[in-house]
Short mmCIF file of C-alpha atoms in Angstrom, two decimals:
data_model
loop_
_atom_site.label_atom_id
_atom_site.label_comp_id
_atom_site.label_asym_id
_atom_site.label_seq_id
_atom_site.Cartn_x
_atom_site.Cartn_y
_atom_site.Cartn_z
CA MET A 918 16.35 -25.70 14.06
CA LYS A 919 14.11 -22.41 13.49
CA THR A 920 11.06 -21.21 11.70
CA VAL A 921 11.77 -18.22 10.00
CA ILE A 922 9.73 -16.05 7.57
CA ILE A 923 10.82 -14.03 4.30
CA THR A 924 9.37 -11.62 2.58
CA GLY A 925 10.33 -10.73 -1.13
CA GLY A 926 11.99 -13.73 -1.24
CA SER A 927 12.54 -14.80 -4.98
CA ARG A 928 15.52 -12.30 -5.55
CA GLY A 929 18.20 -9.94 -4.34
CA ILE A 930 18.19 -9.14 -0.12
CA GLY A 931 15.27 -11.43 -0.50
CA ALA A 932 16.33 -14.57 -1.84
CA ALA A 933 19.93 -14.21 0.13
CA ALA A 934 18.35 -14.40 2.86
CA VAL A 935 16.81 -17.57 2.11
CA ARG A 936 20.35 -19.11 1.19
CA ALA A 937 21.77 -17.88 4.09
CA PHE A 938 19.27 -19.54 6.68
CA CYS A 939 18.34 -22.41 4.44
CA ALA A 940 22.40 -23.38 4.54
CA ARG A 941 22.14 -22.34 8.23
CA GLY A 942 20.05 -25.95 9.25
CA ASP A 943 16.32 -23.30 9.65
CA ARG A 944 13.14 -24.78 8.19
CA VAL A 945 12.12 -21.71 6.16
CA ALA A 946 9.10 -20.08 3.93
CA PHE A 947 9.76 -17.03 1.78
CA LEU A 948 6.44 -14.97 0.23
CA TYR A 949 6.85 -13.22 -3.26
CA GLU A 950 4.22 -11.59 -5.27
CA LYS A 951 4.22 -12.32 -8.90
CA GLU A 952 7.74 -13.88 -10.48
CA ASP A 953 7.04 -17.22 -10.21
CA GLU A 954 10.31 -18.62 -12.05
CA LYS A 955 11.99 -16.66 -10.11
CA ALA A 956 10.78 -18.38 -6.80
CA GLN A 957 10.26 -21.77 -7.98
CA ALA A 958 14.36 -21.31 -8.78
CA VAL A 959 15.27 -20.71 -5.42
CA ALA A 960 12.68 -23.08 -3.59
CA ALA A 961 14.31 -25.62 -5.92
CA GLU A 962 18.16 -24.83 -5.14
CA THR A 963 17.37 -24.23 -1.16
CA GLY A 964 14.44 -26.27 0.30
CA ALA A 965 11.83 -23.68 1.33
CA GLN A 966 8.77 -23.35 0.83
CA ALA A 967 7.98 -21.15 -1.31
CA VAL A 968 4.34 -19.08 -0.84
CA ARG A 969 3.07 -16.96 -3.42
CA CYS A 970 1.89 -13.73 -1.42
CA ASP A 971 0.99 -9.51 -2.52
CA VAL A 972 2.06 -8.61 1.37
CA ALA A 973 -0.05 -5.22 1.07
CA ASP A 974 -3.47 -7.58 0.44
CA GLU A 975 -4.46 -7.74 4.66
CA ALA A 976 -6.68 -11.33 4.05
CA ARG A 977 -3.69 -13.72 1.80
CA VAL A 978 -1.10 -12.77 4.85
CA THR A 979 -3.48 -13.90 7.27
CA GLU A 980 -4.37 -17.55 5.20
CA ALA A 981 -0.54 -17.20 4.21
CA LEU A 982 1.19 -17.29 7.29
CA SER A 983 -1.67 -18.43 9.16
CA ALA A 984 -0.46 -22.38 7.59
CA ILE A 985 3.03 -22.21 9.08
CA PRO A 986 2.88 -22.59 12.63
CA ASP A 987 5.56 -21.66 15.80
CA VAL A 988 7.28 -18.94 13.89
CA ASP A 989 10.49 -18.18 15.48
CA VAL A 990 11.75 -15.71 12.99
CA LEU A 991 10.24 -13.27 10.41
CA ILE A 992 12.25 -11.18 7.84
CA ASN A 993 10.07 -8.19 6.45
CA ASN A 994 11.98 -7.32 3.34
CA ALA A 995 9.42 -6.69 0.19
CA GLY A 996 9.55 -4.05 -1.27
CA ILE A 997 9.23 -1.89 -4.74
CA ALA A 998 11.37 0.88 -5.90
CA HIS A 999 10.13 4.44 -7.60
CA TYR A 1000 12.23 7.09 -8.53
CA GLY A 1001 10.89 10.90 -9.99
CA LEU A 1002 10.50 14.22 -8.42
CA ILE A 1003 7.58 15.13 -5.81
CA ASN A 1004 5.03 16.31 -8.20
CA GLN A 1005 4.73 14.05 -10.81
CA ILE A 1006 4.08 10.35 -8.14
CA THR A 1007 0.76 10.06 -7.95
CA PRO A 1008 -1.44 9.34 -4.80
CA GLU A 1009 -1.87 5.58 -6.55
CA GLN A 1010 1.73 4.71 -6.14
CA TRP A 1011 2.33 6.57 -3.13
CA ARG A 1012 -0.04 3.78 -1.10
CA ARG A 1013 0.77 1.31 -2.85
CA ILE A 1014 4.89 2.35 -2.35
CA PHE A 1015 3.31 2.64 1.70
CA ALA A 1016 1.06 0.07 1.29
CA VAL A 1017 4.45 -2.92 0.51
CA HIS A 1018 7.02 -1.47 2.24
CA VAL A 1019 4.41 -0.51 5.95
CA ASP A 1020 1.74 -2.25 6.29
CA GLY A 1021 3.10 -4.68 5.01
CA ALA A 1022 5.46 -5.03 7.64
CA PHE A 1023 2.48 -4.57 10.09
CA TYR A 1024 -0.18 -7.27 8.56
CA CYS A 1025 2.61 -9.59 8.69
CA ILE A 1026 3.96 -9.17 12.16
CA ARG A 1027 0.21 -8.89 13.45
CA ALA A 1028 0.52 -12.91 11.87
CA VAL A 1029 3.00 -14.45 14.00
CA LEU A 1030 2.40 -12.44 17.21
CA PRO A 1031 0.35 -15.67 18.10
CA SER A 1032 3.06 -18.11 18.15
CA MET A 1033 6.07 -15.46 19.50
CA LEU A 1034 4.45 -14.31 22.56
CA ALA A 1035 2.95 -18.50 23.49
CA LYS A 1036 6.55 -18.88 23.51
CA GLN A 1037 7.38 -15.18 25.10
CA HIS A 1038 10.30 -15.35 22.73
CA GLY A 1039 11.25 -14.33 18.86
CA CYS A 1040 12.83 -12.01 16.60
CA ILE A 1041 11.53 -9.36 14.46
CA ILE A 1042 13.76 -7.86 11.21
CA ASN A 1043 12.52 -5.06 9.31
CA VAL A 1044 14.33 -4.23 5.70
CA SER A 1045 14.21 -0.84 5.71
CA SER A 1046 17.21 1.71 3.69
CA MET A 1047 20.07 4.41 4.61
CA TRP A 1048 17.57 6.24 3.03
CA GLY A 1049 14.41 5.88 5.07
CA GLN A 1050 17.05 8.02 7.99
CA VAL A 1051 18.70 10.42 5.84
CA GLY A 1052 16.57 10.86 3.17
CA ALA A 1053 16.35 10.53 -1.22
CA SER A 1054 15.87 12.90 -3.59
CA CYS A 1055 13.64 11.94 -6.26
CA GLU A 1056 12.66 8.89 -3.88
CA VAL A 1057 11.09 10.69 -1.41
CA ALA A 1058 8.01 8.49 -1.67
CA TYR A 1059 10.33 5.17 -0.96
CA SER A 1060 12.72 7.35 1.28
CA ALA A 1061 9.02 7.55 3.85
CA ALA A 1062 7.99 4.63 3.54
CA LYS A 1063 11.47 3.27 4.16
CA ALA A 1064 11.66 6.23 7.66
CA GLY A 1065 8.13 4.65 8.31
CA LEU A 1066 10.15 1.01 8.99
CA ILE A 1067 12.61 2.35 11.45
CA GLY A 1068 9.96 3.63 13.55
CA LEU A 1069 7.60 0.99 13.52
CA SER A 1070 10.20 -1.19 14.74
CA LYS A 1071 11.14 1.10 17.82
CA SER A 1072 7.80 1.56 19.18
CA VAL A 1073 7.07 -2.84 18.43
CA ALA A 1074 10.93 -2.92 20.26
CA LYS A 1075 8.98 -1.64 23.12
CA GLU A 1076 6.10 -2.39 23.04
CA LEU A 1077 7.20 -6.26 22.20
CA GLY A 1078 10.90 -6.51 24.47
CA SER A 1079 9.24 -7.38 28.66
CA ARG A 1080 7.42 -10.05 26.39
CA GLY A 1081 10.70 -11.49 24.69
CA VAL A 1082 10.39 -10.72 21.34
CA CYS A 1083 12.80 -8.44 19.79
CA CYS A 1084 12.88 -5.81 16.69
CA ASN A 1085 15.92 -4.15 14.26
CA CYS A 1086 15.64 -3.05 10.82
CA ILE A 1087 18.74 -2.57 9.39
CA ALA A 1088 19.52 -0.72 6.19
CA PRO A 1089 20.58 -1.30 3.27
CA GLY A 1090 22.81 2.00 0.74
CA PHE A 1091 23.82 0.35 -2.25
CA ILE A 1092 23.30 -3.12 -3.11
CA GLU A 1093 23.69 -4.77 -6.07
CA THR A 1094 20.53 -6.10 -7.62
CA ALA A 1095 17.50 -5.25 -9.36
CA MET A 1096 16.65 -1.68 -8.11
CA THR A 1097 20.17 -0.16 -8.52
CA LYS A 1098 21.09 -2.47 -11.89
CA ASP A 1099 21.02 0.79 -13.28
CA ILE A 1100 23.50 3.07 -10.81
CA LYS A 1101 27.17 3.87 -12.68
CA GLU A 1102 30.64 3.17 -10.69
CA ASP A 1103 31.15 6.80 -11.70
CA ASN A 1104 27.16 7.93 -9.41
CA PRO A 1105 28.35 11.48 -7.69
CA LEU A 1106 26.64 9.28 -4.62
CA LEU A 1107 28.67 5.80 -5.05
CA VAL A 1108 31.57 7.74 -5.34
CA GLN A 1109 31.24 8.68 -1.78
CA VAL A 1110 31.26 5.61 -0.31
CA PRO A 1111 34.15 5.20 2.23
CA MET A 1112 34.43 1.41 1.28
CA ARG A 1113 34.11 2.41 -2.43
CA LYS A 1114 32.65 -0.43 -4.25
CA MET A 1115 28.93 -1.62 -3.10
CA GLY A 1116 27.61 -3.91 -1.20
CA THR A 1117 26.64 -7.07 -1.95
CA PRO A 1118 22.73 -8.91 -1.53
CA GLU A 1119 25.18 -11.34 1.11
CA ASP A 1120 26.37 -8.59 2.82
CA VAL A 1121 22.84 -7.73 3.91
CA ALA A 1122 21.67 -11.17 4.92
CA ASN A 1123 24.92 -12.35 7.16
CA VAL A 1124 23.91 -8.89 9.52
CA ALA A 1125 19.82 -9.92 9.42
CA LEU A 1126 22.02 -14.04 10.15
CA PHE A 1127 23.61 -12.30 13.10
CA LEU A 1128 20.03 -10.56 14.59
CA ALA A 1129 18.73 -13.48 15.07
CA SER A 1130 20.94 -15.77 16.57
CA PRO A 1131 21.66 -15.64 20.89
CA GLU A 1132 24.24 -13.90 20.24
CA SER A 1133 21.93 -10.32 19.38
CA ASP A 1134 19.27 -11.24 22.00
CA TYR A 1135 19.96 -8.04 24.55
CA ILE A 1136 19.98 -6.43 20.86
CA THR A 1137 16.26 -4.78 20.17
CA GLY A 1138 14.89 -1.00 18.73
CA GLU A 1139 18.18 -0.29 17.01
CA THR A 1140 19.34 -0.21 12.76
CA ILE A 1141 22.01 -0.98 11.60
CA ARG A 1142 23.96 0.68 8.59
CA VAL A 1143 24.98 -1.90 5.56
CA ASP A 1144 25.93 1.04 3.76
CA GLY A 1145 30.07 0.64 3.15
CA GLY A 1146 30.38 3.99 5.33
CA LEU A 1147 28.12 5.94 3.12
CA ALA A 1148 26.21 7.91 5.85
CA ILE A 1149 28.47 8.23 8.49
#
């Protein structure tokens, strides 16, 4: 049994990961920002511990994660979206997107490192996006923040590999979540997906299970796309 922390665990990919790791028999705690009803439903369904915490708040992250000792796996999944032209993005929106995606991952990694370094073993998984690899028109801030997660992951992998800590990224494409609920079947990008369908949150959770398993112990610094072949 491993101790697993998942951020953004009240819905979508995060909730699917909570279910997957709980089904594997792990001890799971997940962070969520504001959706109490959804979070409590996931906790009641899975037996996971729900912790309300804005990952962009360093003090709150430190407080929340200090109460969860001996962490084996950290999945930084919390994220927010923004759609609009670059000249319409306000500085406040830009900073908030980076605060949640990049600062939040940084705060969480730093909070769990003492326990991972003490036992010379750990797994960090950052949920990026295919847009962090190829960029997306009208999603400049989101794409830039997700690209930042990929760079963060590569650097952490190099810095901590000799200490037994692996760090990898998952880059989902079109996944059936609240963020993609308005995407229609005739979307010009969606029709380019070789597999001709959207992915599910479970598709991403299954990759996280693999990256947190002994079978992936020699994999670090990688970004695995889960996009149906769109970014080939």
